[in-house]
Tab-separated table of C-alpha atoms and ligand atoms in Angstrom:
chain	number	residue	atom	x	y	z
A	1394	UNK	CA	18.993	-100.223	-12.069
A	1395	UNK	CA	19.643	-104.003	-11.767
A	1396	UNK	CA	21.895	-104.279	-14.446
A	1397	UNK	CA	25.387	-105.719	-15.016
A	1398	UNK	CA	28.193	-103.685	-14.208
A	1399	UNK	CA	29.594	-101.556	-16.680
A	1400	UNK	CA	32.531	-102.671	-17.656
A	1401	UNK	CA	34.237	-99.657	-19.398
A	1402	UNK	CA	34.241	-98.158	-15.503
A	1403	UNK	CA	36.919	-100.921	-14.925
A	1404	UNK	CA	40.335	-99.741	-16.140
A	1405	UNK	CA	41.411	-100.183	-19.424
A	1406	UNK	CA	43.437	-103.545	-19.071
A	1407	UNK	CA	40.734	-104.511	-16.799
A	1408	UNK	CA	39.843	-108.385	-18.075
A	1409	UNK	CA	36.634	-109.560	-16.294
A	1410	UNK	CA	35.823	-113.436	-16.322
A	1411	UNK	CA	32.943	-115.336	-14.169
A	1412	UNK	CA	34.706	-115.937	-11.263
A	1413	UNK	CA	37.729	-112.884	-11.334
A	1414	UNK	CA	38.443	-109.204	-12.135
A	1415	UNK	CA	42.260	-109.436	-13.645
A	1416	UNK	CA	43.538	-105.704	-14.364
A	1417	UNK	CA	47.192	-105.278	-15.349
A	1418	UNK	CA	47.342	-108.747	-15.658
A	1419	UNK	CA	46.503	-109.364	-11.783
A	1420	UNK	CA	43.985	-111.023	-10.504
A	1421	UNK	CA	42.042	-108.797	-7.898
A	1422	UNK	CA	41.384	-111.680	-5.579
A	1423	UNK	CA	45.357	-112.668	-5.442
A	1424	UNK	CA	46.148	-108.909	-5.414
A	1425	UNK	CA	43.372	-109.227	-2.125
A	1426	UNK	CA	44.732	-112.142	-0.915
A	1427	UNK	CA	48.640	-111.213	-0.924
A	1428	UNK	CA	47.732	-107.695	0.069
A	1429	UNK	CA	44.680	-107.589	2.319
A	1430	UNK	CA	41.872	-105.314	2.031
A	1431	UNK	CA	40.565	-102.711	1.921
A	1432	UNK	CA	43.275	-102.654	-1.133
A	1433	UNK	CA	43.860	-99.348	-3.829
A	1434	UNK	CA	44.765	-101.363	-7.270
A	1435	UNK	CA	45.880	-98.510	-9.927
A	1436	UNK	CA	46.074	-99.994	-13.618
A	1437	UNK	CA	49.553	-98.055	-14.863
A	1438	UNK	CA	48.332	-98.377	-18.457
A	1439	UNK	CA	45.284	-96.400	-17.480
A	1440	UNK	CA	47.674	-93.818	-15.869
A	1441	UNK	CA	49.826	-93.244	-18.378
A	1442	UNK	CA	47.406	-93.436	-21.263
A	1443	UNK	CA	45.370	-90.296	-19.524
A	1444	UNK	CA	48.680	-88.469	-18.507
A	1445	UNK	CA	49.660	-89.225	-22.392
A	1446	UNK	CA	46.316	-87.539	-23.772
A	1447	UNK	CA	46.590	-84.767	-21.388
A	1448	UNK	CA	49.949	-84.255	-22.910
A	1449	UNK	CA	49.280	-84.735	-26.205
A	1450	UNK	CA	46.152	-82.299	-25.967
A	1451	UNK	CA	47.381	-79.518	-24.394
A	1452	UNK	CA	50.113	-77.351	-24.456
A	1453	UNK	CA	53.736	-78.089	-22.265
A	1454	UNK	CA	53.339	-76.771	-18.923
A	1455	UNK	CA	49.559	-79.279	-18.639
A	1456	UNK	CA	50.062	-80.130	-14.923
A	1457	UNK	CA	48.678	-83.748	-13.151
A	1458	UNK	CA	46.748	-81.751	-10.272
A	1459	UNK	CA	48.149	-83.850	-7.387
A	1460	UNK	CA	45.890	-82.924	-5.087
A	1461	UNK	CA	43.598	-86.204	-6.301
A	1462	UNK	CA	46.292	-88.611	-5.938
A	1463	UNK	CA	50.014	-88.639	-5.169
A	1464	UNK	CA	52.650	-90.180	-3.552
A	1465	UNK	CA	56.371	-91.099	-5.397
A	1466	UNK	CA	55.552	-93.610	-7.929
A	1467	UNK	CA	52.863	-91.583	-9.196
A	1468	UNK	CA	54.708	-88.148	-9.695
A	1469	UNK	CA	57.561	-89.994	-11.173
A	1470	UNK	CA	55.200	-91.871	-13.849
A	1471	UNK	CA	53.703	-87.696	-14.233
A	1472	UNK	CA	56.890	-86.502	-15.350
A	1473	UNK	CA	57.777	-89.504	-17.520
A	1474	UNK	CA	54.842	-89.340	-19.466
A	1475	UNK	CA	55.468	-85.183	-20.021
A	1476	UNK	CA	53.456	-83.875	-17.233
A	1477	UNK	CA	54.117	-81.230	-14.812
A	1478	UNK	CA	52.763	-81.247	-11.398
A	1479	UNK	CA	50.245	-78.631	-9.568
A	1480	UNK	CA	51.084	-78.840	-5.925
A	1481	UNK	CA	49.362	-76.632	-3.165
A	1482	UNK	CA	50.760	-77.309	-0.065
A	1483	UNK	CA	54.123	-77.510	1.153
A	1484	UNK	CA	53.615	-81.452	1.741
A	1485	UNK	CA	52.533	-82.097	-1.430
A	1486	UNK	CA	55.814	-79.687	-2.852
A	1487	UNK	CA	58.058	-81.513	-0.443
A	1488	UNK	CA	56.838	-85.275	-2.181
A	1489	UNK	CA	57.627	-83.749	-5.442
A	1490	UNK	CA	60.193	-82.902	-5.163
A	1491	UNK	CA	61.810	-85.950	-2.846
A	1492	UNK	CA	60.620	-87.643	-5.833
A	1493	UNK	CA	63.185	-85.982	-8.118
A	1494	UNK	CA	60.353	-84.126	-10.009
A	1495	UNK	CA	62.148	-81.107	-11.849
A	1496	UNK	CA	61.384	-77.900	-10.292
A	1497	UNK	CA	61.303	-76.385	-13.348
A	1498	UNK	CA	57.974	-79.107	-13.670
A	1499	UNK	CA	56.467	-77.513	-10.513
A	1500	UNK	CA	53.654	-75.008	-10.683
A	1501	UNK	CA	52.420	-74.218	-6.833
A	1502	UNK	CA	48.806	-73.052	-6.050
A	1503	UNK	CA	47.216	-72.603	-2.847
A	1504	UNK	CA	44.516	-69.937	-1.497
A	1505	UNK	CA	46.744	-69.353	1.905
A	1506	UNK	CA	50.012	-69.716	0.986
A	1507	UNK	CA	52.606	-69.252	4.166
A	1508	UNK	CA	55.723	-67.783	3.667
A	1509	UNK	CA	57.332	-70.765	3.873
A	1510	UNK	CA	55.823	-72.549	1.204
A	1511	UNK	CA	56.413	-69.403	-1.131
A	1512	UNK	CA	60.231	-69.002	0.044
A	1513	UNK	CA	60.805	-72.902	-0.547
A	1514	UNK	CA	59.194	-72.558	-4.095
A	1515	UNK	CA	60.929	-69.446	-5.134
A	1516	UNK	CA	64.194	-71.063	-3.878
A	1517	UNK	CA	63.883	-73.934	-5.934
A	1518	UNK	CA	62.476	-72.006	-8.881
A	1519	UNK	CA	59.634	-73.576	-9.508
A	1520	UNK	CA	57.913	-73.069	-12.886
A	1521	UNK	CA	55.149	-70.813	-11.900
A	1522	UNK	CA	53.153	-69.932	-8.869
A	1523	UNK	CA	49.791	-69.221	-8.957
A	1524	UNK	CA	48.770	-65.901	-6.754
A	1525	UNK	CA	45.563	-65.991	-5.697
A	1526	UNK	CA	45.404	-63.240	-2.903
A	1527	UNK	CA	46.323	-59.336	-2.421
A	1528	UNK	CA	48.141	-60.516	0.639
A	1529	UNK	CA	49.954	-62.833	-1.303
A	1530	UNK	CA	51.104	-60.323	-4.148
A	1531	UNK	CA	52.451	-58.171	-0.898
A	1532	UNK	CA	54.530	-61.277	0.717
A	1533	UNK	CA	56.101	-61.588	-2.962
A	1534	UNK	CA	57.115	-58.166	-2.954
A	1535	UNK	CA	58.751	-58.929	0.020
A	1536	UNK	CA	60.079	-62.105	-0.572
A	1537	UNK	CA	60.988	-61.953	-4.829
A	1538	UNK	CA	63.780	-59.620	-4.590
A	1539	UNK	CA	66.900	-61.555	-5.922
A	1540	UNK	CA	65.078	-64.263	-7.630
A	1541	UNK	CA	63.081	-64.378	-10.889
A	1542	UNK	CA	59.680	-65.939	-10.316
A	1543	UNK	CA	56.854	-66.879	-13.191
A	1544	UNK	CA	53.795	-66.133	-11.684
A	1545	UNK	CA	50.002	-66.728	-12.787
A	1546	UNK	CA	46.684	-64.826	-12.122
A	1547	UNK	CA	44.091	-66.986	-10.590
A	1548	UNK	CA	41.005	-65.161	-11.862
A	1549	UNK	CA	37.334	-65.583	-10.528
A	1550	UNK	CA	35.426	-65.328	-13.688
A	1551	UNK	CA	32.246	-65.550	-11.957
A	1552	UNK	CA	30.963	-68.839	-13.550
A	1553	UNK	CA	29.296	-71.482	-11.728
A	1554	UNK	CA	29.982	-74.601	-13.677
A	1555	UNK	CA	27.183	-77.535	-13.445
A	1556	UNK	CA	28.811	-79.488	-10.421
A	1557	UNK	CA	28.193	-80.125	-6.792
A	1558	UNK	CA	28.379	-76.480	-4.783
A	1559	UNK	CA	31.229	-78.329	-2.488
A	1560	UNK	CA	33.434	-78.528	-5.896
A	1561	UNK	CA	32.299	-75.416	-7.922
A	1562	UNK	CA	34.777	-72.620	-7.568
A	1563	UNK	CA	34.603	-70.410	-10.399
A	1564	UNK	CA	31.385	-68.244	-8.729
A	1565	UNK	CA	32.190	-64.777	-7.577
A	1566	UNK	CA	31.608	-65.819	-3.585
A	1567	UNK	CA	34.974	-68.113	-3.587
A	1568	UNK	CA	37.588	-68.257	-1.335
A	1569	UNK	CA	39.867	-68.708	-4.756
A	1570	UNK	CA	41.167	-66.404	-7.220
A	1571	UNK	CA	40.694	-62.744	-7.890
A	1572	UNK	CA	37.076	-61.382	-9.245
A	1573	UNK	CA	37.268	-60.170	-12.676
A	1574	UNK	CA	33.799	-58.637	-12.200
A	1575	UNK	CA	34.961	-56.323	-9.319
A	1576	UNK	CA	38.705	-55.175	-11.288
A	1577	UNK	CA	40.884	-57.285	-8.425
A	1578	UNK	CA	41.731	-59.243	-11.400
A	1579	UNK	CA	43.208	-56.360	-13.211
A	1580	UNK	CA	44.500	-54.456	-10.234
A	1581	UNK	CA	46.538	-57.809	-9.133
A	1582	UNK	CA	48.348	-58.003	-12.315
A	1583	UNK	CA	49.280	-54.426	-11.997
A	1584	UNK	CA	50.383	-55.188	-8.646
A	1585	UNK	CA	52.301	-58.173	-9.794
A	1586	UNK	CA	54.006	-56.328	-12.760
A	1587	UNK	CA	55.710	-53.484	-10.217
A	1588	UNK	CA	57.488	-56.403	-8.455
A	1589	UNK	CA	61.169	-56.840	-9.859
A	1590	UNK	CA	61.953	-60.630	-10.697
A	1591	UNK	CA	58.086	-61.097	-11.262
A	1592	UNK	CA	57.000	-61.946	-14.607
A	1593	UNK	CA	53.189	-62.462	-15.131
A	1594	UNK	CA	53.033	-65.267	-17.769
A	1595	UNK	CA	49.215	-66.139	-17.930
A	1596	UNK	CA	46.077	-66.819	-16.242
A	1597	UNK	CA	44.785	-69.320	-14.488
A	1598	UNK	CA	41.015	-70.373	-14.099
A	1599	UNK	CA	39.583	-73.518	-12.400
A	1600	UNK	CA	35.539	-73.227	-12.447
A	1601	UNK	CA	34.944	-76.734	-10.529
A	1602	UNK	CA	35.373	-80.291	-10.821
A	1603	UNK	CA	33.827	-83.418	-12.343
A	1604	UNK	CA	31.901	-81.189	-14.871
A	1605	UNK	CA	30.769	-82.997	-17.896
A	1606	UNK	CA	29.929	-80.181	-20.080
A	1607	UNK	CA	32.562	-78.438	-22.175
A	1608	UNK	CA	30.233	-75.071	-22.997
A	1609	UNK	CA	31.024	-74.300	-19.231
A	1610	UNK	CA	34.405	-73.688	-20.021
A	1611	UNK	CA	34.061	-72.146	-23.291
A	1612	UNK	CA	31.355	-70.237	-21.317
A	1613	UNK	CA	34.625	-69.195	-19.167
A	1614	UNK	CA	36.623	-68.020	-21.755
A	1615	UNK	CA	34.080	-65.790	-23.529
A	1616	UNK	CA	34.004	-64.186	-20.085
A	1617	UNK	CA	37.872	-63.626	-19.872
A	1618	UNK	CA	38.856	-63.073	-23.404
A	1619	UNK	CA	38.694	-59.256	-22.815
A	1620	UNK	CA	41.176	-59.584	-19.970
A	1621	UNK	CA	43.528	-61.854	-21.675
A	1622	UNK	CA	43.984	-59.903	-24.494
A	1623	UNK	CA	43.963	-56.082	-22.990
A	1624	UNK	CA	47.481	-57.686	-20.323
A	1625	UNK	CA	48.699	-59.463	-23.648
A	1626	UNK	CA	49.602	-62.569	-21.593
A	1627	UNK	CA	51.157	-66.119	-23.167
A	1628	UNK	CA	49.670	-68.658	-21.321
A	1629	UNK	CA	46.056	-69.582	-20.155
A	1630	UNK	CA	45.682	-72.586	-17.397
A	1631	UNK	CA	42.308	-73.986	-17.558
A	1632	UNK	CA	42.058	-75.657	-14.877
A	1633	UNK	CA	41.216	-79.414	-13.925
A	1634	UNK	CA	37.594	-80.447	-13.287
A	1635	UNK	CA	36.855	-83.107	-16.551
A	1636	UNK	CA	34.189	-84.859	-15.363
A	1637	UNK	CA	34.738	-88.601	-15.500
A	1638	UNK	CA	31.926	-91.540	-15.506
A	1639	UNK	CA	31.351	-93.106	-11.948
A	1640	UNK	CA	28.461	-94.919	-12.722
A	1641	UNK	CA	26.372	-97.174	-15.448
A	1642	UNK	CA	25.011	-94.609	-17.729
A	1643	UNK	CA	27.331	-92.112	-17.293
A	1644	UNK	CA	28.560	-90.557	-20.688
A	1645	UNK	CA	32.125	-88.427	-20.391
A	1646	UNK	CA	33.776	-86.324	-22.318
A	1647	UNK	CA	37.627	-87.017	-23.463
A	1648	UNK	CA	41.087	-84.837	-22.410
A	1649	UNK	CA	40.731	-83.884	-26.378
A	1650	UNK	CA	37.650	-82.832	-26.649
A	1651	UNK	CA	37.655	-81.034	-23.938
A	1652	UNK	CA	40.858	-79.680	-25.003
A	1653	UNK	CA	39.344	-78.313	-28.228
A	1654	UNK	CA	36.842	-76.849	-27.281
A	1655	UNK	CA	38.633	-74.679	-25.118
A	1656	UNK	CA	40.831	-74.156	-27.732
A	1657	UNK	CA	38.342	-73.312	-30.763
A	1658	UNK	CA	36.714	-71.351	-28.069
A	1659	UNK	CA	40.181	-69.189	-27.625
A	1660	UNK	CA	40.396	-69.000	-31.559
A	1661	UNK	CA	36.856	-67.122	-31.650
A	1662	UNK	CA	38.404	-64.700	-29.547
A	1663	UNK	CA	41.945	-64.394	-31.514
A	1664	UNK	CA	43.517	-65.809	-29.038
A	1665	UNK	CA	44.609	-69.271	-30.898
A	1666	UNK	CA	48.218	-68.342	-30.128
A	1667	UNK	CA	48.081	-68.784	-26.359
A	1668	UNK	CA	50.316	-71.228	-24.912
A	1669	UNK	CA	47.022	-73.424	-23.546
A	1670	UNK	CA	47.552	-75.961	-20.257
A	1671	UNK	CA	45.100	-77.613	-17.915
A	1672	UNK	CA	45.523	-79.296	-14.256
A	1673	UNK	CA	43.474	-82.538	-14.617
A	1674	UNK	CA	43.741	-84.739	-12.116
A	1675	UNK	CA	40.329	-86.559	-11.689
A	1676	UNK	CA	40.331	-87.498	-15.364
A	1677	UNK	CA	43.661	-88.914	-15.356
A	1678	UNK	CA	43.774	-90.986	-11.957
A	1679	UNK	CA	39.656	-91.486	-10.972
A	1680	UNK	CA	39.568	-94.613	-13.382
A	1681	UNK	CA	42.826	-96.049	-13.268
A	1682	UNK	CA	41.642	-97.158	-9.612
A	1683	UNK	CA	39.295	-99.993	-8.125
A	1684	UNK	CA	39.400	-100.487	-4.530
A	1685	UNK	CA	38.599	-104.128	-2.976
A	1686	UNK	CA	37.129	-104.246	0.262
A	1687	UNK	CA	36.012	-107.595	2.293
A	1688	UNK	CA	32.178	-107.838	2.692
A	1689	UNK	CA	31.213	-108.553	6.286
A	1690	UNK	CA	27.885	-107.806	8.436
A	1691	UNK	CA	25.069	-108.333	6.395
A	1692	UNK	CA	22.257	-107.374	7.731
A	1693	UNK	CA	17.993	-105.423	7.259
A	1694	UNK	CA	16.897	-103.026	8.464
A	1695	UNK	CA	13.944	-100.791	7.768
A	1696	UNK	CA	13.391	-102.880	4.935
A	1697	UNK	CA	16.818	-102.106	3.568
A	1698	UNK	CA	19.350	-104.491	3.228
A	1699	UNK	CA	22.844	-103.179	4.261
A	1700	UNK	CA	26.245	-104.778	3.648
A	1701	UNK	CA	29.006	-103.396	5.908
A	1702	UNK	CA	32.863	-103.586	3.907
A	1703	UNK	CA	36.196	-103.623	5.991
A	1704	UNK	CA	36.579	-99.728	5.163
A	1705	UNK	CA	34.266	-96.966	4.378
A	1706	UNK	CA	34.370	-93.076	5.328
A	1707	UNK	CA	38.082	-93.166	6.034
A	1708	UNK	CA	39.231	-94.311	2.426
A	1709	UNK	CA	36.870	-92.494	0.282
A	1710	UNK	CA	35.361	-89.957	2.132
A	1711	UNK	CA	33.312	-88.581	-1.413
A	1712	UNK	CA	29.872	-90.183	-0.869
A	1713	UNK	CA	29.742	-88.426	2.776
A	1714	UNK	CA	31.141	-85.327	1.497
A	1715	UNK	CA	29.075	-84.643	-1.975
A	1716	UNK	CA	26.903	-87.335	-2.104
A	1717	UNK	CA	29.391	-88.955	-4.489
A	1718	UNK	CA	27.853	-92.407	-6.244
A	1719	UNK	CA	29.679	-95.135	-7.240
A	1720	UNK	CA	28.973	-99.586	-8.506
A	1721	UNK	CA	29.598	-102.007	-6.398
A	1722	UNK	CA	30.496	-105.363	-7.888
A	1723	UNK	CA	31.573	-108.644	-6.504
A	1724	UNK	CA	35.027	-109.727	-7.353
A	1725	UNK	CA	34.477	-113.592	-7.724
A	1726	UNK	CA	31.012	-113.347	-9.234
A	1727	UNK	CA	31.333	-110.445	-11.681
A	1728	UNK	CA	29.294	-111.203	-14.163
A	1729	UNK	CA	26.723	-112.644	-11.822
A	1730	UNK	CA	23.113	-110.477	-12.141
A	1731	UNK	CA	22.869	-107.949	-9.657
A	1732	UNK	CA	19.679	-108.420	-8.520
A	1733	UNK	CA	19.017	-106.640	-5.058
A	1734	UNK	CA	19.963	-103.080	-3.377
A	1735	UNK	CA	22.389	-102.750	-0.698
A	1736	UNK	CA	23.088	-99.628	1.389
A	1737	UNK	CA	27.099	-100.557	1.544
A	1738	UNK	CA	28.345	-99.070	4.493
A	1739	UNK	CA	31.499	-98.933	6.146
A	1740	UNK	CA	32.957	-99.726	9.373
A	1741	UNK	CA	32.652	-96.291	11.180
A	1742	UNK	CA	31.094	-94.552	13.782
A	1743	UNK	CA	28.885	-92.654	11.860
A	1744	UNK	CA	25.446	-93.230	10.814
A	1745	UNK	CA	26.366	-91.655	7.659
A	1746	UNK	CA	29.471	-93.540	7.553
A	1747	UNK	CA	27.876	-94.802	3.546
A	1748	UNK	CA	29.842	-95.912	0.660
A	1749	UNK	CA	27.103	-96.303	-1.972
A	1750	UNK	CA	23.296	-95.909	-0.840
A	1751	UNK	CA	22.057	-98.012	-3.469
A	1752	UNK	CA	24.661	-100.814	-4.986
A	1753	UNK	CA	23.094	-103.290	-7.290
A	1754	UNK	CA	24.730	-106.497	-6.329
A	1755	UNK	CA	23.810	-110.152	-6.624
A	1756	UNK	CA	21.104	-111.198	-3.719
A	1757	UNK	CA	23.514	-114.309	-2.340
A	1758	UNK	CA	26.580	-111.816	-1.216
A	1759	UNK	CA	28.145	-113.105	1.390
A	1760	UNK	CA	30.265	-112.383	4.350
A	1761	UNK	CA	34.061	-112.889	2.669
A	1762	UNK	CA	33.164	-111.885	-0.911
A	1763	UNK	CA	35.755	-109.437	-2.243
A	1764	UNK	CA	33.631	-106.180	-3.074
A	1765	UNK	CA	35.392	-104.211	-5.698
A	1766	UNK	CA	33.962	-100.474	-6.705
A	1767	UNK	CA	35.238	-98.789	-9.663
A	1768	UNK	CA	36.590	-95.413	-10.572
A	1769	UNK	CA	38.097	-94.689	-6.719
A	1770	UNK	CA	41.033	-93.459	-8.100
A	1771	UNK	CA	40.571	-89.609	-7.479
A	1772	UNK	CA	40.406	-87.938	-4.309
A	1773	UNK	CA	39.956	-91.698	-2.287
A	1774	UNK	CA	42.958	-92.515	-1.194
A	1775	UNK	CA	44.168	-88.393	-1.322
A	1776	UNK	CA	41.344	-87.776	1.055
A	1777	UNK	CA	41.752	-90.677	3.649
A	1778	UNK	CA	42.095	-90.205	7.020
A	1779	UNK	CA	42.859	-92.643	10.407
A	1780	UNK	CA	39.222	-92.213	11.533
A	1781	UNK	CA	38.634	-94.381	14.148
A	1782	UNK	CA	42.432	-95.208	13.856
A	1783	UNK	CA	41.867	-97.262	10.636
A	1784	UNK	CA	45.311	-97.638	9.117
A	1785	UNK	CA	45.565	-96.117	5.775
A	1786	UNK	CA	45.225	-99.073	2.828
A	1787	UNK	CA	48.320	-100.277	0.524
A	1788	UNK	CA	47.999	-98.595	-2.696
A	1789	UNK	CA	49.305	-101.215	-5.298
A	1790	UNK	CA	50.423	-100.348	-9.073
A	1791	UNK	CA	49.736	-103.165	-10.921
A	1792	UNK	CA	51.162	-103.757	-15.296
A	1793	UNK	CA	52.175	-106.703	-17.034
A	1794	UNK	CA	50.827	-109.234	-14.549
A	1795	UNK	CA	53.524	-107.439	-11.897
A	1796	UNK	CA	51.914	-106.057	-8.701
A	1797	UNK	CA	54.291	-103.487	-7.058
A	1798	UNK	CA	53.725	-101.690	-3.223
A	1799	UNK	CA	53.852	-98.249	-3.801
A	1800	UNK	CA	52.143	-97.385	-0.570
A	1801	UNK	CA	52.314	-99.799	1.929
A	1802	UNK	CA	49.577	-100.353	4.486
A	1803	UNK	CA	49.721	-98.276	7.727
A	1804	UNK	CA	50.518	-100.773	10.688
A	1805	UNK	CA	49.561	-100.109	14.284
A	1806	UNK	CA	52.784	-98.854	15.024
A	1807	UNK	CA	52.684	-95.925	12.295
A	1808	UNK	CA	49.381	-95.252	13.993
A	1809	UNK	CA	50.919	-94.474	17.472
A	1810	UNK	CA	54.024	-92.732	15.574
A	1811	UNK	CA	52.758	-88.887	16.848
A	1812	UNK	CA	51.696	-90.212	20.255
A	1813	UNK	CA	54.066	-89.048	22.615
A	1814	UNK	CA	53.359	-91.315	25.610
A	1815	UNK	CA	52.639	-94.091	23.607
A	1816	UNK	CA	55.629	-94.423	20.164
B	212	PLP	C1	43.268	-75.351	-8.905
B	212	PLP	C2	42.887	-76.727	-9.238
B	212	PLP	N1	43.385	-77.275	-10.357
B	212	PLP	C3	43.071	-78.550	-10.699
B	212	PLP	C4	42.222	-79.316	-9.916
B	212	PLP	C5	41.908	-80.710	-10.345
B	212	PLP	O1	40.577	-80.882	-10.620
B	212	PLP	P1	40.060	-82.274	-11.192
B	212	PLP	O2	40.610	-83.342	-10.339
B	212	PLP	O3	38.578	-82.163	-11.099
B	212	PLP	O4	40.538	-82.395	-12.607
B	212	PLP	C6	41.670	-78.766	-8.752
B	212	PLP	C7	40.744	-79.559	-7.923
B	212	PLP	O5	40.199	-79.161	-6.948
B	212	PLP	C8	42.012	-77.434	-8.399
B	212	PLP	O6	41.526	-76.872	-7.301
């Protein structure tokens, strides 16, 4: 609808004049011009006022799922604002934990875990590990003995939250978890409990992401409660998968409501006493993020007017995988009315190569104008890939009017790193 943008997308420091965006203090066209574009700005109040209400609504143990966005600066600011960290790979365990992250702040998931990743994690002595898999349970036999591991059930509980198919995952035909409808739930956590060293401490659900209504998870744990209370376990994990606003219009739901619900949900059961954790990671990062491209080809088509930016597919990869929308807005002229469509597109070989299929912008946008969209925090830069060798963006933190580098932009040179005729 050809409205102004909606500001409370922005991030929470996020100061919007008639001829700049300034969040964290910075100016988004200095931030452009010192850093080039396409440019990831992440507002660190945002960030650590969602890791803070994670923390303060759920239980210790509530993980930043770092799947949606990490690298060093942001699993340090997890831990200093009480978080642990989900990690599922054994990348993602290895930044941890070159970050310094406490190992006792790790909890490692993962629906094919090798052994390597499991012997690494039980070495370290991670907090927990979620099992997901028979096949799994039989490599910890194996690989337990001598070590004390704290271990959670992912259970299927055969929900299928209101979400994108791509993202739901709490349906009985998953690749994730173990069905409670079939008994594998049950029969894992006997499995689990014959293993010395292994100590089954909860269990873990995740029933999709970016789901804006709470009854699906208190839908979730009606459907468990029986479980949880006939294995008497401490903890339940929740999940991530808080939907957060992306667009005008879009009405979310906060980390304390959400946590309540879940929680007065538990109570209904008896089950108020359970140690109760989450993994967002969407609804702590998505926000705290604005990317800034360049605007270049303008041109019609069809009848459609499309705007190509100087990145696309390879940094946020959501519209072409779920149809993801997002605003558009022009850095310089924010608060100017956004009169016209544009199909903004990137700069890939791929008809479908689409950033937002219909962005209300102002009808004089010109090659040069800085094009900022909102809310690319989550699962942009996590997801972005040298397509059509585009070098990876800087990722700038930006509070108090400081910009700091916390990912620098990949140069041609990283981009020929792995080629063995050519580094
Ligand atoms: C097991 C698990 N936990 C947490 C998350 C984070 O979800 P979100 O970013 O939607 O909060 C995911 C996302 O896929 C997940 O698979």
């Amino acid at each position: 609808m050809a409205a102004a943008l909606d500001t409370t997308l922005l991030p929470d420091t996020a100061v919007v004049t008639a001829t700049d965006i300034v969040v964290g203090g910075c100016s988004l066209t200095d931030l452009a011009a010192t850093y080039g574009t396409p440019l990831f700005v992440y507002d660190e109040a945002t960030l650590r006022a969602r890791a803070r209400a994670a923390r303060g609504a759920f239980d210790d143990g509530v993980a930043f799922a770092s799947k949606s966005f990490l690298c060093g600066a942001m699993a340090v600011l997890a831990v200093e604002e009480g978080l642990c960290l989900d990690v599922s790979t054994a990348g993602e365990l290895d930044l941890v934990l070159r970050a310094g992250v406490p190992a006792a702040r790790i909890v490692l998931h993962g629906n094919n875990k090798t052994d390597d990743e499991l012997r690494r994690a039980i070495t370290v002595g991670v907090r927990q590990i979620v099992v997901d898999s028979f096949g799994e349970i039989e490599r910890l036999a194996r690989l337990v003995p001598g070590h004390n591991v704290d271990v959670m059930v992912r259970v299927t509980p055969g929900v299928a939250a209101h979400t994108h198919e791509f993202i739901q995952t709490g349906q009985e035909d998953t690749k994730f978890g173990f069905s409670l409808a079939t008994g594998d739930a049950h029969l894992a956590v006997r499995q689990l409990l014959a293993i010395p060293g292994v100590t089954v401490r909860g269990v873990h659900l995740h029933i999709g992401s970016q789901i804006f209504d709470v009854g699906s998870f208190e839908k979730t744990v009606d459907v468990v409660a029986p479980f949880l209370h006939e294995h008497g376990v401490a903890e339940l994990c929740i999940g991530g998968g808080l939907g957060v606003a992306y667009v005008n219009g879009e009405v979310t739901v906060s980390l304390g409501d959400w946590a309540r619900s879940v929680r007065s949900a538990l109570a209904r059961h008896g089950l108020g006493h359970l140690v109760l954790t989450a993994e967002p990671g969407r609804s702590i990062v998505a926000q705290a993020g604005v990317t800034v491209y360049t605007a270049g080809t303008r041109k019609r088509a069809a009848g459609r007017a499309y705007l190509a930016v100087d990145g696309g597919m390879s940094d946020n990869p959501r519209p072409v995988l779920y149809g993801s929308g997002y605003e558009a807005v022009v850095v310089q002229r924010p608060l100017a009315e956004r009169t016209t469509t544009y199909r903004i597109v990137g700069k890939h070989c791929e008809s479908g190569d689409v950033l937002i299929d219909e962005a209300w912008l102002p009808d004089d946008v010109a090659p040069g104008d800085l094009i900022a969209t909102p809310v690319t925090g989550a699962y942009g830069y996590a997801m972005a890939s040298n397509y059509n060798r585009a070098p990876r963006p800087a990722v700038v933190f930006v509070a108090d009017g400081v910009a700091r580098v916390v990912l620098r932009r990949e140069s041609l040179d990283d981009l020929v790193r792995l080629d063995t005729l050519l580094a």
